[in-house]
CSV table of C-alpha atoms in Angstrom, one decimal:
chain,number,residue,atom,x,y,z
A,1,UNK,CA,-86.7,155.3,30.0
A,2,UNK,CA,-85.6,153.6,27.0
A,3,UNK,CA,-81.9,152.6,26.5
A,4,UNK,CA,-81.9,155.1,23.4
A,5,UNK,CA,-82.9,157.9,25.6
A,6,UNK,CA,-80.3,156.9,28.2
A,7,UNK,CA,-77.4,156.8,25.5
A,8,UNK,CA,-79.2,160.3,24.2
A,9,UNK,CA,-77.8,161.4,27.9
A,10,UNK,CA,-74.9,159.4,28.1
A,11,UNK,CA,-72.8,160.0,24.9
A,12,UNK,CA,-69.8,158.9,26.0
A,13,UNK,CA,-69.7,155.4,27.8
A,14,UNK,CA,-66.9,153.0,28.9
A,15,UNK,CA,-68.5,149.2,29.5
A,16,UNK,CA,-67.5,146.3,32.0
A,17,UNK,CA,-67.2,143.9,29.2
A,18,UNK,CA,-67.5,140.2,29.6
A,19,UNK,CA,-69.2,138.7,26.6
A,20,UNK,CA,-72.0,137.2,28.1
A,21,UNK,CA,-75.9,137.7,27.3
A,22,UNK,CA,-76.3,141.0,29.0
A,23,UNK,CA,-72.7,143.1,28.6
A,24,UNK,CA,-72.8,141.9,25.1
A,25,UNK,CA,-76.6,143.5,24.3
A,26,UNK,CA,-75.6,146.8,26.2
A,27,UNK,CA,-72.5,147.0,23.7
A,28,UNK,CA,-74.7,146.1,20.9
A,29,UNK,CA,-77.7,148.8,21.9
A,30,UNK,CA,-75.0,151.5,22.2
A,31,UNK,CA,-73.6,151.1,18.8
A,32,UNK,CA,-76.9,151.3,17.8
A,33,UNK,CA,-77.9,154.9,19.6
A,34,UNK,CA,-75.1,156.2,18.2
A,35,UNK,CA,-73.1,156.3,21.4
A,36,UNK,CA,-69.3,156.7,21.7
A,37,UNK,CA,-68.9,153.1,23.6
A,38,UNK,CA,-65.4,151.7,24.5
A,39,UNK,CA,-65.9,147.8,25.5
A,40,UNK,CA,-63.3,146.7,28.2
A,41,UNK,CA,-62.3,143.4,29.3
A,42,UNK,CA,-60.3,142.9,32.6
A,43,UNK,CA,-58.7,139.7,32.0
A,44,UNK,CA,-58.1,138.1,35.9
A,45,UNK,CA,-57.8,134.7,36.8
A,46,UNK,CA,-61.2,134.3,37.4
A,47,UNK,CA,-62.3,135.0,33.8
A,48,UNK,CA,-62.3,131.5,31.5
A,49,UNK,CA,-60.4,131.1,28.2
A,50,UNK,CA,-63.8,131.1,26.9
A,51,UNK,CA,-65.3,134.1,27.8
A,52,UNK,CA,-62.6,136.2,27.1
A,53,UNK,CA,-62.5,134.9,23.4
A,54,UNK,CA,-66.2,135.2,23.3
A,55,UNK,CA,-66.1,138.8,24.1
A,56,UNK,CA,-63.6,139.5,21.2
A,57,UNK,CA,-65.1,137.5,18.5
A,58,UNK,CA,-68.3,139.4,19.3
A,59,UNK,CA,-66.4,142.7,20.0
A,60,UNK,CA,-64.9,142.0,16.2
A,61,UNK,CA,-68.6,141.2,14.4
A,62,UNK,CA,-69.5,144.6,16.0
A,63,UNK,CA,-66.9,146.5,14.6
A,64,UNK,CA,-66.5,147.5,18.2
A,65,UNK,CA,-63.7,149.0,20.3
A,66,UNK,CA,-62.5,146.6,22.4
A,67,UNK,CA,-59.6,146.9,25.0
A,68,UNK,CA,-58.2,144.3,27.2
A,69,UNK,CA,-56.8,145.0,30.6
A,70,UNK,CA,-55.0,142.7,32.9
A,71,UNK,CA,-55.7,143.3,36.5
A,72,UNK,CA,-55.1,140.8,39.1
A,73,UNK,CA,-57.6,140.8,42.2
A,74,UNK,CA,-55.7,137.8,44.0
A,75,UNK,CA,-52.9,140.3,44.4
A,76,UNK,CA,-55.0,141.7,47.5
A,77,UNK,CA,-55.6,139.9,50.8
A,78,UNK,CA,-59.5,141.1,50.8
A,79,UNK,CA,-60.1,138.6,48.1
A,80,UNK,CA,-57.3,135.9,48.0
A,81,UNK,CA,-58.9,135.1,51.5
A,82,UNK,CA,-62.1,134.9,50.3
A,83,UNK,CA,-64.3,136.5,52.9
A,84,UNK,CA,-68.2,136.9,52.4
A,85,UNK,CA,-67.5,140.4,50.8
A,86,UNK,CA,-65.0,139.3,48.3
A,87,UNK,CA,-66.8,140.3,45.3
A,88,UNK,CA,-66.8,144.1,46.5
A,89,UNK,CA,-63.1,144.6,46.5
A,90,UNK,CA,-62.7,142.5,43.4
A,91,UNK,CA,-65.4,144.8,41.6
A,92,UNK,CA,-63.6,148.1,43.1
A,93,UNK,CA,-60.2,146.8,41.4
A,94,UNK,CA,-61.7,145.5,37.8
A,95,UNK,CA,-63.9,149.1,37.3
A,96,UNK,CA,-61.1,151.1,38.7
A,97,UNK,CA,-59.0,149.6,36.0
A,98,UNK,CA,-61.6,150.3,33.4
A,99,UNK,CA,-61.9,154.3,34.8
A,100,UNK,CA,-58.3,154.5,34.7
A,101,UNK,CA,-58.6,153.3,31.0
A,102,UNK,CA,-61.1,155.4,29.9
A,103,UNK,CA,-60.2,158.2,31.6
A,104,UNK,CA,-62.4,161.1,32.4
A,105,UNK,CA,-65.1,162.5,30.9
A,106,UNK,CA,-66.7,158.8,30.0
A,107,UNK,CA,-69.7,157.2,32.3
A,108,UNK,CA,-69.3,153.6,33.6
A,109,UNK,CA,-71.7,151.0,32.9
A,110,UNK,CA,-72.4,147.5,33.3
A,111,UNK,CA,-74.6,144.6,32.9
A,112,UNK,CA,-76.6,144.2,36.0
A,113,UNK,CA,-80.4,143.7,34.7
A,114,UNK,CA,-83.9,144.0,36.1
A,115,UNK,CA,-83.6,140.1,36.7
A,116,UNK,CA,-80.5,140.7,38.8
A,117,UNK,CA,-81.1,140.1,42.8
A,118,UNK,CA,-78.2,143.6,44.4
A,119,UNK,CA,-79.8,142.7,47.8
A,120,UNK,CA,-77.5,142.3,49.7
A,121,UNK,CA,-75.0,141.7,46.8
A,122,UNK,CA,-70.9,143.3,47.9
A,123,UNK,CA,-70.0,143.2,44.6
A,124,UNK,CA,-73.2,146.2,43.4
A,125,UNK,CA,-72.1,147.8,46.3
A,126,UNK,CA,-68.9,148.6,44.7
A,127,UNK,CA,-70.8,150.3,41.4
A,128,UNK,CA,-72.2,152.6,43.5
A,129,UNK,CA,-69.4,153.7,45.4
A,130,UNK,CA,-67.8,154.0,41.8
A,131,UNK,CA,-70.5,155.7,40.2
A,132,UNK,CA,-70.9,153.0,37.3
A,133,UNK,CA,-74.2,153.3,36.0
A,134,UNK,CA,-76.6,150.1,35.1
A,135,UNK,CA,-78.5,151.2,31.8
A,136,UNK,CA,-80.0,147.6,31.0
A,137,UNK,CA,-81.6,147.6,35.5
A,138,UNK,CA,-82.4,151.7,35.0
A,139,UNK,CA,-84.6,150.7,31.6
A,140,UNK,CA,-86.6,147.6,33.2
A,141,UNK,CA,-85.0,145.1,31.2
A,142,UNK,CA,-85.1,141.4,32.7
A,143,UNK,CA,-83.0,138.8,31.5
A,144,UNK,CA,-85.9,136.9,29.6
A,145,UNK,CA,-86.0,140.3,27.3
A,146,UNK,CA,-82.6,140.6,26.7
A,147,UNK,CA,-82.4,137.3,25.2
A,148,UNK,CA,-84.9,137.7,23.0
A,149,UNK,CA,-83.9,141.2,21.6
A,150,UNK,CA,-80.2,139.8,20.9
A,151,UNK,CA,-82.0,136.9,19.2
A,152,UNK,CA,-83.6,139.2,17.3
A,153,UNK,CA,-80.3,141.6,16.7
A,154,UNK,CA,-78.5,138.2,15.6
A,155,UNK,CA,-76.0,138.0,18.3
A,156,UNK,CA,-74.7,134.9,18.7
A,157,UNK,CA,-74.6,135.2,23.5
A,158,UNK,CA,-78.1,135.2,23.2
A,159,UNK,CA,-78.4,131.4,24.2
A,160,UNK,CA,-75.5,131.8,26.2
A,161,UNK,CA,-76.4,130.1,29.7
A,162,UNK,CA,-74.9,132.7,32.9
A,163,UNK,CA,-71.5,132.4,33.6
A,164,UNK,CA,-70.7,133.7,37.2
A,165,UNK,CA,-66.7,134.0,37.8
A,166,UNK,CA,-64.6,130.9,38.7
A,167,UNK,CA,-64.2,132.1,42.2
A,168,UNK,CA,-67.9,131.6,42.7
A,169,UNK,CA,-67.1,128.2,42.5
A,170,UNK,CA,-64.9,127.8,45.7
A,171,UNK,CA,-66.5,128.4,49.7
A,172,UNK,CA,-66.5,131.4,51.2
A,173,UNK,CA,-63.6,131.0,53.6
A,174,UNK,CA,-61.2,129.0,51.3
A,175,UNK,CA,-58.2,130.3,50.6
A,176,UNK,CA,-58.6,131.4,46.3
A,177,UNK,CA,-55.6,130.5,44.6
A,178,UNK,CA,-54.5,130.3,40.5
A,179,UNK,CA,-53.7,126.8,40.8
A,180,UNK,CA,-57.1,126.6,42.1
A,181,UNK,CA,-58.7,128.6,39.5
A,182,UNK,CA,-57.1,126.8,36.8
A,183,UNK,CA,-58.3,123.3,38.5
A,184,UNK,CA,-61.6,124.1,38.0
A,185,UNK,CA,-61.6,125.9,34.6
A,186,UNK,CA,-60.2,123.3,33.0
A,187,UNK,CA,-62.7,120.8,35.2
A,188,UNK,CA,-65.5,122.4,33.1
A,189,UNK,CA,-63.9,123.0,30.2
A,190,UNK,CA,-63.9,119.1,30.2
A,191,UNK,CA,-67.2,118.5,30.6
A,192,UNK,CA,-68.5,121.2,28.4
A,193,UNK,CA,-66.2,119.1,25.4
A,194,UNK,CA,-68.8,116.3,26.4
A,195,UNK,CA,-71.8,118.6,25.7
A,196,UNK,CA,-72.6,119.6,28.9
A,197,UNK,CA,-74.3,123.4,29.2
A,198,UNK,CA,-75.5,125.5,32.0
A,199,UNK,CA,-73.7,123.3,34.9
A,200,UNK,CA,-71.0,124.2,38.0
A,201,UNK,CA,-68.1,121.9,39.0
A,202,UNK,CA,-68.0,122.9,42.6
A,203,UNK,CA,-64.6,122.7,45.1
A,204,UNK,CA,-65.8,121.2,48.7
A,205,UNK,CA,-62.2,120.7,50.6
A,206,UNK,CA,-60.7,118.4,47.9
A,207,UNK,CA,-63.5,117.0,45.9
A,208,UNK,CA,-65.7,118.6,42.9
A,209,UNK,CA,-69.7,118.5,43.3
A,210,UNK,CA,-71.3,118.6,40.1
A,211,UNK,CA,-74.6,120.4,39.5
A,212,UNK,CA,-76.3,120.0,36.5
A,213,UNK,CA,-79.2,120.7,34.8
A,214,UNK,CA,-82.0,117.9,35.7
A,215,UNK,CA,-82.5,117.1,31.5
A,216,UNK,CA,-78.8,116.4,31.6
A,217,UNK,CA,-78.6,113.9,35.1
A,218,UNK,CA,-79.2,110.7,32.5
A,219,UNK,CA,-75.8,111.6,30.3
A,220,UNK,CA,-73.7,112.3,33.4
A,221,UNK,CA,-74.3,108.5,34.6
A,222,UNK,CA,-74.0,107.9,30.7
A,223,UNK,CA,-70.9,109.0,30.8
A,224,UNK,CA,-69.9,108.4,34.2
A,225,UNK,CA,-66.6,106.4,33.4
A,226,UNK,CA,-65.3,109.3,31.0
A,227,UNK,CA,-65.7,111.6,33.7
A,228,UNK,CA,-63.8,110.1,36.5
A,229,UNK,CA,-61.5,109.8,33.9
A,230,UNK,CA,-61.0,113.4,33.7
A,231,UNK,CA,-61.5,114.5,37.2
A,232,UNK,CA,-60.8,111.6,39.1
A,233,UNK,CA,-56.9,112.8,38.9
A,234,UNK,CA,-57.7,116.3,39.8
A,235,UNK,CA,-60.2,115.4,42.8
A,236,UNK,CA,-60.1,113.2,46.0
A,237,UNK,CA,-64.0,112.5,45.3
A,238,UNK,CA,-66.1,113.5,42.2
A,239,UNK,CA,-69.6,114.1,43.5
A,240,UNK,CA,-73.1,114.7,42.0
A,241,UNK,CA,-75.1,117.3,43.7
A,242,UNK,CA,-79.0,115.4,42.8
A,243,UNK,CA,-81.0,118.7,43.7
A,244,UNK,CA,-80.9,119.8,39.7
A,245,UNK,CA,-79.5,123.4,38.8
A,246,UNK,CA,-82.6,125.6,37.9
């Protein structure tokens, strides 16, 4: 199946939007079948200034319909806890959100590609039970191909390096909080203003582990001063994990 044919099928179709490489290509590929597609972005605390502004400016160059909706996952014990199945309950509220939105008669979908490991994954678990539908996994399509069909459709995410939620960022088992949140998003909003890409500023009981891409270990001890500059306040150690982000 081609994603044509399932947009033939699926005429009507409300998408999990988030403005990365794979949400954005689904939104573009439906506009392009002809599909009625309604692009929503749940704005949460574990969503970065960034995305959500990438997600309209793209939204915009699409002549898309795009709809943001606040919804606030910490609100629930399941996930301000943080417990191994966090994601699940976080998914159920943001696409329950988005159903509510779209009301009936329009099929869920999201991003989850062929590249995408759902073993074992709470947060896929949650689609399912909701019914929302994974065109870009159902067609074959890996994350290697997506990127090179937005390159060739011009959209600007196709670069874009994979941007897992904030709370991804703190241990399973520590207590999620907004103060927490916005601690770390402005961590690596700082260090993506010094050209850092693709990288995680970790939380480990007080003090941020860096991982970074192996090419870019020589400009972090470059820059090793600036960056305890910026951290150093935020942190009670700044660390560098040396085992190199794939």
């Amino acid at each position: 199946m081609t994603l044509t044919q399932f947009f033939q099928t699926h005429r009507q179709v409300a998408l999990g939007f988030s403005g990365g490489v794979d949400s954005a290509y689904l939104l573009y590929a439906a506009i392009q079948a002809g599909a009625a597609v309604g692009a929503y972005v749940v704005h949460s605390p574990f969503q970065p200034d960034f995305e959500l502004q990438d997600a309209l400016r793209l939204a915009q160059r699409l002549g898309a319909e795009c709809q943001i909706l606040q919804a606030d996952p910490l609100a629930l014990p399941q996930v301000a806890e943080n417990p191994p199945d966090r994601c699940y309950h976080c998914k159920k509220v943001i696409f329950s959100a988005i159903a509510q939105a779209a009301g009936p008669g329009a099929c869920l979908i999201d991003g989850t590609n062929a590249s995408d490991d759902i073993a074992g994954r709470p947060g896929y678990r949650a689609l399912q039970e909701l019914g929302v539908l994974s065109p870009l996994r159902l067609c074959g399509l890996t994350k290697g191909e997506i990127r090179r069909l937005s390159q060739a459709a011009g959209l600007f995410t196709w670069d874009k390096p994979a941007y897992a939620c904030l709370a991804t960022r703190i241990p399973t088992g520590t207590p999620i909080t907004p103060a927490l949140l916005d601690k770390t998003q402005k961590a690596e909003a700082a260090l993506s203003a010094m050209g850092f890409r693709d990288f995680r500023v970790r939380y480990l009981d007080g003090r941020a582990k860096l991982q970074l891409k192996a090419e870019q270990m020589p400009m972090a001890l470059a820059r090793r001063a600036e960056i305890l500059t910026c951290l150093a306040p935020h942190y009670t150690e700044i660390l560098l994990d040396l085992e190199a982000r794939p």
